[in-house]
Short mmCIF file of C-alpha atoms and ligand atoms in Angstrom, two decimals:
data_model
loop_
_atom_site.label_atom_id
_atom_site.label_comp_id
_atom_site.label_asym_id
_atom_site.label_seq_id
_atom_site.Cartn_x
_atom_site.Cartn_y
_atom_site.Cartn_z
CA MET A 1 13.58 21.80 -46.40
CA ALA A 2 12.93 19.69 -48.99
CA PHE A 3 12.38 15.89 -49.12
CA SER A 4 13.69 14.04 -52.12
CA LYS A 5 11.57 10.78 -52.14
CA PRO A 6 13.90 8.17 -53.54
CA ARG A 7 14.09 7.35 -56.99
CA SER A 8 16.38 4.03 -56.61
CA THR A 9 18.09 2.49 -54.06
CA PHE A 10 22.22 2.50 -53.22
CA LEU A 11 24.00 0.77 -55.70
CA ASP A 12 21.69 -0.27 -58.49
CA GLU A 13 19.25 2.61 -60.07
CA THR A 14 16.82 0.74 -61.22
CA LYS A 15 15.64 -1.13 -58.09
CA LYS A 16 13.32 0.33 -55.51
CA PRO A 17 12.93 -2.54 -52.61
CA THR A 18 10.38 -2.22 -49.72
CA LEU A 19 10.80 -1.31 -46.46
CA SER A 20 9.41 -5.04 -45.47
CA GLU A 21 11.33 -6.80 -48.13
CA SER A 22 14.89 -5.17 -46.72
CA ARG A 23 17.32 -6.11 -44.35
CA CYS A 24 18.74 -2.10 -44.53
CA ALA A 25 17.20 0.93 -44.60
CA MET A 26 18.96 3.91 -45.82
CA LEU A 27 18.52 7.62 -45.00
CA GLY A 28 20.21 10.91 -46.25
CA ILE A 29 20.73 13.86 -44.04
CA GLY A 30 21.53 17.04 -45.94
CA PHE A 31 22.06 19.08 -43.17
CA ASP A 32 24.98 21.46 -42.65
CA LEU A 33 23.87 24.61 -40.69
CA THR A 34 25.98 24.12 -37.61
CA ALA A 35 29.06 23.53 -39.61
CA SER A 36 31.81 26.47 -38.30
CA PHE A 37 34.15 25.75 -41.10
CA GLY A 38 33.39 24.55 -44.29
CA LYS A 39 29.51 24.49 -45.33
CA GLY A 40 28.49 22.10 -48.31
CA THR A 41 28.41 18.78 -46.88
CA ARG A 42 24.41 18.95 -46.93
CA LEU A 43 25.11 17.81 -50.56
CA GLY A 44 26.68 14.67 -49.08
CA PRO A 45 24.24 12.35 -49.35
CA ALA A 46 23.32 12.93 -53.00
CA ALA A 47 26.91 12.47 -53.89
CA ILE A 48 27.73 9.31 -51.71
CA ILE A 49 24.51 7.46 -53.70
CA GLY A 50 25.36 8.81 -56.96
CA ALA A 51 28.81 7.91 -56.61
CA SER A 52 26.99 4.44 -55.62
CA ARG A 53 25.77 3.91 -59.41
CA GLN A 54 29.96 3.55 -60.24
CA VAL A 55 30.74 0.66 -57.63
CA GLU A 56 30.96 -2.89 -59.03
CA PHE A 57 28.27 -5.14 -57.48
CA GLU A 58 31.00 -7.52 -57.00
CA SER A 59 34.74 -8.23 -56.75
CA GLY A 60 37.44 -10.71 -56.31
CA ALA A 61 37.08 -11.25 -52.68
CA THR A 62 33.80 -10.72 -52.34
CA GLY A 63 32.08 -13.53 -54.28
CA LYS A 64 28.50 -13.08 -54.58
CA SER A 65 27.09 -9.48 -56.01
CA LEU A 66 26.23 -7.15 -53.08
CA ASP A 67 22.79 -6.54 -54.69
CA GLU A 68 21.71 -10.41 -53.96
CA LYS A 69 22.75 -10.61 -50.57
CA VAL A 70 21.13 -7.81 -49.09
CA LYS A 71 17.80 -4.99 -50.10
CA VAL A 72 18.70 -1.65 -49.42
CA HIS A 73 15.26 0.30 -48.97
CA ASN A 74 15.97 3.84 -49.48
CA LEU A 75 13.94 5.74 -47.02
CA GLY A 76 14.52 9.11 -48.74
CA THR A 77 17.01 12.23 -48.39
CA LEU A 78 16.27 15.36 -45.87
CA GLU A 79 17.85 18.21 -48.06
CA TYR A 80 18.07 21.90 -46.10
CA ASN A 81 19.06 24.91 -47.55
CA TYR A 82 19.08 27.92 -46.00
CA LYS A 83 19.51 31.29 -47.94
CA LYS A 84 19.84 33.78 -45.02
CA LYS A 85 22.25 33.84 -42.07
CA LEU A 86 20.67 32.63 -39.24
CA SER A 87 21.05 33.67 -35.26
CA GLU A 88 22.35 31.13 -33.09
CA LYS A 89 18.72 30.58 -31.60
CA GLN A 90 17.63 30.08 -34.76
CA ILE A 91 20.23 27.78 -35.95
CA GLU A 92 19.86 25.71 -32.61
CA LYS A 93 15.58 25.55 -33.43
CA GLU A 94 16.33 24.35 -37.35
CA THR A 95 18.65 21.66 -35.78
CA ARG A 96 16.15 20.71 -33.41
CA LYS A 97 13.76 20.48 -36.45
CA MET A 98 16.18 18.44 -38.52
CA VAL A 99 16.58 16.13 -35.65
CA ASN A 100 12.52 15.29 -35.41
CA ASP A 101 12.19 14.93 -38.98
CA ALA A 102 15.04 12.72 -38.91
CA GLY A 103 13.74 10.86 -36.17
CA LYS A 104 10.58 10.12 -37.91
CA LEU A 105 11.89 8.45 -40.69
CA LEU A 106 13.66 6.14 -38.49
CA GLU A 107 11.18 5.22 -35.85
CA LYS A 108 9.81 2.13 -37.95
CA PRO A 109 12.98 1.16 -39.58
CA VAL A 110 14.67 0.77 -35.84
CA GLU A 111 11.31 -0.78 -34.44
CA GLN A 112 11.38 -3.51 -37.28
CA LYS A 113 14.77 -3.89 -36.05
CA LYS A 114 16.97 -3.14 -39.68
CA PHE A 115 20.09 -2.14 -40.18
CA LEU A 116 20.55 1.33 -40.80
CA MET A 117 22.91 3.26 -43.46
CA ILE A 118 23.02 6.85 -43.35
CA PHE A 119 24.81 9.47 -44.38
CA GLY A 120 25.30 13.18 -43.75
CA GLY A 121 25.24 16.21 -43.60
CA ASP A 122 27.31 17.61 -40.60
CA HIS A 123 27.85 15.62 -37.54
CA SER A 124 24.88 16.94 -35.74
CA VAL A 125 22.65 14.63 -38.51
CA THR A 126 23.92 11.93 -35.87
CA ASN A 127 21.66 13.25 -32.95
CA ALA A 128 18.61 11.72 -34.66
CA THR A 129 20.42 8.43 -35.02
CA LEU A 130 21.51 8.29 -31.19
CA ASN A 131 18.06 9.24 -30.33
CA ALA A 132 15.87 6.69 -32.86
CA LEU A 133 18.27 4.04 -31.57
CA THR A 134 18.16 5.04 -27.24
CA GLU A 135 14.10 5.17 -27.86
CA LYS A 136 13.85 1.62 -27.89
CA ILE A 137 17.52 0.17 -26.48
CA ASP A 138 19.11 1.43 -23.37
CA GLY A 139 22.51 3.38 -24.07
CA LYS A 140 23.70 0.53 -21.21
CA LYS A 141 23.82 -1.95 -23.74
CA ILE A 142 25.64 -0.20 -26.68
CA SER A 143 29.38 0.25 -28.18
CA TRP A 144 29.83 3.07 -30.24
CA LEU A 145 33.00 3.61 -32.46
CA ARG A 146 33.40 6.72 -32.63
CA LEU A 147 35.77 7.64 -35.85
CA ASP A 148 36.81 10.79 -35.98
CA ALA A 149 39.69 13.76 -35.95
CA HIS A 150 37.45 15.36 -33.14
CA LEU A 151 36.41 14.75 -29.47
CA ASP A 152 33.23 16.56 -29.81
CA LEU A 153 33.04 16.48 -26.02
CA ARG A 154 31.81 19.93 -25.31
CA GLN A 155 29.11 20.55 -23.60
CA ALA A 156 27.68 23.10 -26.51
CA LEU A 157 29.18 24.60 -29.23
CA GLU A 158 27.98 28.10 -30.37
CA HIS A 159 25.59 27.56 -27.72
CA ASN A 160 23.92 24.59 -29.64
CA PRO A 161 24.20 21.61 -27.66
CA LEU A 162 22.95 19.80 -30.83
CA SER A 163 25.87 21.19 -32.94
CA HIS A 164 28.53 18.60 -34.57
CA GLY A 165 30.87 19.82 -31.84
CA SER A 166 28.55 18.26 -29.25
CA ILE A 167 27.84 14.99 -30.58
CA GLY A 168 30.45 12.70 -28.23
CA ARG A 169 28.72 14.49 -25.39
CA ARG A 170 25.29 13.66 -26.79
CA VAL A 171 26.01 10.52 -27.01
CA PHE A 172 28.10 9.77 -23.38
CA ASP A 173 25.04 11.30 -21.87
CA LYS A 174 23.40 8.14 -23.16
CA GLY A 175 25.08 5.26 -20.99
CA ILE A 176 26.92 4.35 -23.95
CA LYS A 177 29.99 2.85 -24.38
CA GLN A 178 32.10 4.91 -26.59
CA VAL A 179 35.75 4.61 -28.27
CA PHE A 180 36.98 7.32 -29.94
CA VAL A 181 39.51 6.37 -32.53
CA GLY A 182 41.76 9.09 -34.93
CA ILE A 183 41.61 11.79 -32.73
CA ARG A 184 44.21 14.59 -33.25
CA ASP A 185 45.12 16.12 -30.22
CA GLN A 186 44.75 19.44 -30.49
CA ILE A 187 41.89 19.41 -27.59
CA SER A 188 39.96 22.02 -26.34
CA ALA A 189 40.45 22.64 -22.31
CA GLU A 190 36.85 21.91 -21.81
CA GLU A 191 37.33 18.55 -23.20
CA GLN A 192 40.71 18.13 -21.58
CA GLU A 193 38.77 18.29 -18.23
CA PHE A 194 35.91 16.16 -19.33
CA ILE A 195 38.16 12.99 -20.35
CA GLU A 196 39.92 13.68 -16.82
CA LYS A 197 37.10 13.69 -14.90
CA ASN A 198 35.24 10.79 -16.35
CA ASN A 199 38.02 8.69 -16.84
CA LEU A 200 37.81 8.31 -20.21
CA ALA A 201 41.64 8.75 -21.02
CA ASP A 202 42.35 4.96 -21.66
CA ASP A 203 38.97 5.09 -24.39
CA VAL A 204 40.77 7.64 -26.82
CA PHE A 205 43.19 6.96 -29.59
CA TYR A 206 45.13 9.52 -30.87
CA PHE A 207 47.17 10.21 -33.98
CA ALA A 208 50.04 12.63 -32.87
CA THR A 209 50.33 16.33 -34.56
CA GLN A 210 53.88 16.29 -32.73
CA PRO A 211 57.13 14.28 -33.08
CA GLU A 212 57.13 11.53 -30.58
CA GLU A 213 60.24 13.05 -28.29
CA MET A 214 57.73 15.63 -27.12
CA TYR A 215 55.17 13.40 -25.71
CA ASP A 216 57.87 11.63 -23.83
CA GLU A 217 58.79 14.59 -22.14
CA ARG A 218 55.52 15.87 -21.11
CA LEU A 219 52.35 13.56 -21.25
CA PRO A 220 49.19 15.34 -20.13
CA ALA A 221 46.18 13.37 -17.88
CA TRP A 222 44.35 12.98 -20.80
CA MET A 223 46.63 11.12 -22.96
CA LYS A 224 47.84 7.33 -22.97
CA LYS A 225 51.04 6.60 -24.87
CA GLU A 226 50.16 3.47 -25.67
CA ASN A 227 47.16 4.87 -27.56
CA ILE A 228 48.96 6.94 -29.82
CA SER A 229 49.91 6.12 -33.11
CA PHE A 230 52.66 8.17 -34.97
CA THR A 231 52.12 6.68 -37.96
CA ASP A 232 48.59 6.68 -40.45
CA HIS A 233 47.43 3.58 -38.83
CA PHE A 234 47.13 1.95 -35.30
CA THR A 235 49.40 -1.07 -34.75
CA THR A 236 47.87 -4.53 -34.43
CA GLN A 237 48.27 -3.88 -30.80
CA GLN A 238 46.30 -0.81 -30.49
CA VAL A 239 43.75 -2.30 -32.94
CA GLY A 240 42.93 -5.33 -30.55
CA LYS A 241 42.89 -3.13 -27.36
CA ILE A 242 40.16 -0.50 -29.35
CA LEU A 243 38.05 -3.80 -30.26
CA SER A 244 38.24 -5.15 -27.10
CA LYS A 245 36.37 -2.15 -25.41
CA LEU A 246 33.44 -2.39 -27.73
CA ASP A 247 32.11 -5.31 -25.71
CA ARG A 248 28.18 -4.51 -25.38
CA GLU A 249 25.43 -6.30 -26.58
CA TYR A 250 24.63 -3.66 -29.58
CA LEU A 251 27.53 -1.98 -31.66
CA PHE A 252 26.60 1.36 -33.72
CA ILE A 253 29.74 2.70 -35.79
CA ASN A 254 30.03 6.33 -36.56
CA ILE A 255 32.25 7.21 -39.08
CA ASP A 256 33.08 11.34 -39.30
CA ILE A 257 35.23 10.91 -42.70
CA ASP A 258 37.70 13.72 -41.30
CA ALA A 259 38.95 10.28 -39.25
CA LEU A 260 40.96 10.04 -42.26
CA ASP A 261 43.94 12.35 -42.99
CA ALA A 262 43.30 15.37 -44.88
CA ASN A 263 45.32 14.45 -47.97
CA GLU A 264 43.46 11.34 -48.13
CA PHE A 265 40.03 13.08 -48.03
CA HIS A 266 39.99 16.79 -48.65
CA GLY A 267 36.61 17.20 -49.20
CA THR A 268 35.34 17.56 -45.43
CA GLY A 269 34.00 20.46 -43.65
CA THR A 270 36.82 20.34 -41.40
CA PRO A 271 39.68 18.67 -42.87
CA VAL A 272 42.73 17.58 -40.21
CA PRO A 273 46.50 16.45 -41.41
CA PHE A 274 47.82 13.55 -39.80
CA GLY A 275 45.14 11.08 -39.89
CA MET A 276 44.44 7.53 -40.71
CA SER A 277 44.86 6.20 -44.07
CA TYR A 278 42.20 5.14 -46.23
CA ARG A 279 42.88 1.50 -46.47
CA ALA A 280 43.87 1.48 -42.28
CA LEU A 281 40.10 2.94 -42.27
CA ASN A 282 39.13 0.12 -43.84
CA ASN A 283 41.18 -2.51 -42.59
CA LEU A 284 39.76 -1.59 -39.24
CA LEU A 285 36.68 -1.52 -40.42
CA TYR A 286 36.85 -5.19 -41.36
CA ALA A 287 37.80 -6.22 -37.91
CA THR A 288 35.57 -4.11 -36.26
CA ILE A 289 32.88 -6.12 -37.94
CA LYS A 290 34.48 -9.59 -37.78
CA ASN A 291 34.79 -8.66 -33.88
CA ALA A 292 31.08 -8.25 -33.27
CA GLU A 293 30.71 -11.40 -34.85
CA GLU A 294 32.80 -13.15 -32.61
CA LYS A 295 31.62 -11.31 -29.93
CA ASP A 296 27.57 -12.16 -31.12
CA ALA A 297 27.12 -8.62 -30.67
CA LYS A 298 24.37 -7.23 -32.73
CA ILE A 299 25.40 -4.17 -35.40
CA LEU A 300 22.92 -1.54 -35.77
CA GLY A 301 24.38 -0.13 -38.33
CA PHE A 302 26.48 2.95 -39.70
CA ASP A 303 26.55 6.37 -40.68
CA ILE A 304 29.13 8.40 -42.85
CA VAL A 305 28.83 12.10 -41.90
CA GLU A 306 30.70 15.16 -42.98
CA VAL A 307 31.75 14.38 -46.76
CA PHE A 308 31.73 17.10 -48.90
CA PRO A 309 31.67 17.33 -52.79
CA ILE A 310 33.95 19.06 -54.64
CA LEU A 311 32.69 21.74 -56.87
CA ARG A 312 33.28 22.12 -60.84
CA ASP A 313 33.13 25.85 -60.49
CA TRP A 314 33.67 27.42 -56.72
CA LYS A 315 32.18 30.67 -58.20
CA LYS A 316 28.75 29.11 -58.93
CA GLY A 317 28.41 27.93 -54.76
CA TYR A 318 26.53 24.57 -54.03
CA SER A 319 23.89 23.25 -56.04
CA PHE A 320 23.43 19.70 -57.18
CA GLU A 321 24.19 20.09 -60.45
CA ASN A 322 27.66 21.83 -59.70
CA ALA A 323 28.95 19.44 -57.48
CA ALA A 324 31.25 17.15 -59.21
CA VAL A 325 31.65 13.18 -58.43
CA THR A 326 35.39 12.71 -57.03
CA THR A 327 37.15 10.39 -55.51
CA ASN A 328 36.04 11.66 -52.05
CA GLU A 329 32.33 10.57 -52.52
CA MET A 330 33.66 7.38 -54.32
CA LYS A 331 35.72 6.81 -51.01
CA ALA A 332 32.74 6.80 -49.26
CA ALA A 333 30.33 4.94 -51.33
CA LEU A 334 32.93 2.20 -51.35
CA LEU A 335 33.15 2.15 -47.48
CA ALA A 336 29.54 1.86 -47.30
CA TYR A 337 29.24 -0.76 -50.26
CA ASN A 338 32.38 -2.79 -47.84
CA LEU A 339 30.47 -2.40 -44.51
CA LEU A 340 27.53 -4.10 -46.40
CA ASN A 341 29.68 -6.75 -47.60
CA TRP A 342 30.93 -7.87 -44.44
CA VAL A 343 28.04 -7.29 -42.28
CA PHE A 344 25.61 -9.49 -44.48
MN1 MN B 401 35.25 15.70 -36.99
#
């Protein structure tokens, strides 16, 4: 593991505020060992933070410069690069190590109640945030907005309970109220059973992968017709239902970028078609922040995971130098900018 010390912060490369003077703490976790399809998300944090330099500090509707509204302390970026192919056992061990490394860095910010902004890495990196938060806050007090194409409700994937494919299950284990949004309805048998057994059907909001008539003929017990979108966004009524379920004292926003349609965001570990539009995601996040404000719920922070930088030259493989800043990283950086702007 390499640790890249912060040279500067989000947006502004000339500033480096300390933790105590900042209301937000930013961490990059460049780990993609559990990715089963595309590897490369370990370069996500560097790409997103790099792209943030190109985001203007203010816009027509935002008014005050974000930079003046909120100071962001950069905790640094953990970088994991494995040259050799590892066994399942070794991968699990390395995942635990990553969760511990990141957990240590998050201890102080969580204790000081800083707003967290975390960039991955594959979805396994969320385990570190999950553990750090639930060390201090009872999971029964937390709502968790999960934006994702996948449920990730398997007990373990490739024998690794900390895998990207099990993060939903780990969140569930903590007693957290999780609302799944953007899920494509290609679900493993294990996950179908889990939803039925735990009565989660009403908490899962799908994007259909089949024509609408087919769902009229055959709707399984793990799907609610009123929770299915047949377009690239959820209806006002569906969004209202999603927000009504985020009803606990605290809220965390967990964004797996593959919630977006594969055409809207192709740089991700497991791209899936039939997803959400970028604008719909942006609107949903805005509504979520406003809803939390109205309910007086405290937003603990957010993470954006599974961002996969595009390479200039595929033959050369992954290195920071070979990752081209494209619209993908810019989309992730602008989402992070917007979230901070709406919260602060
Ligand atoms: Mn996913």
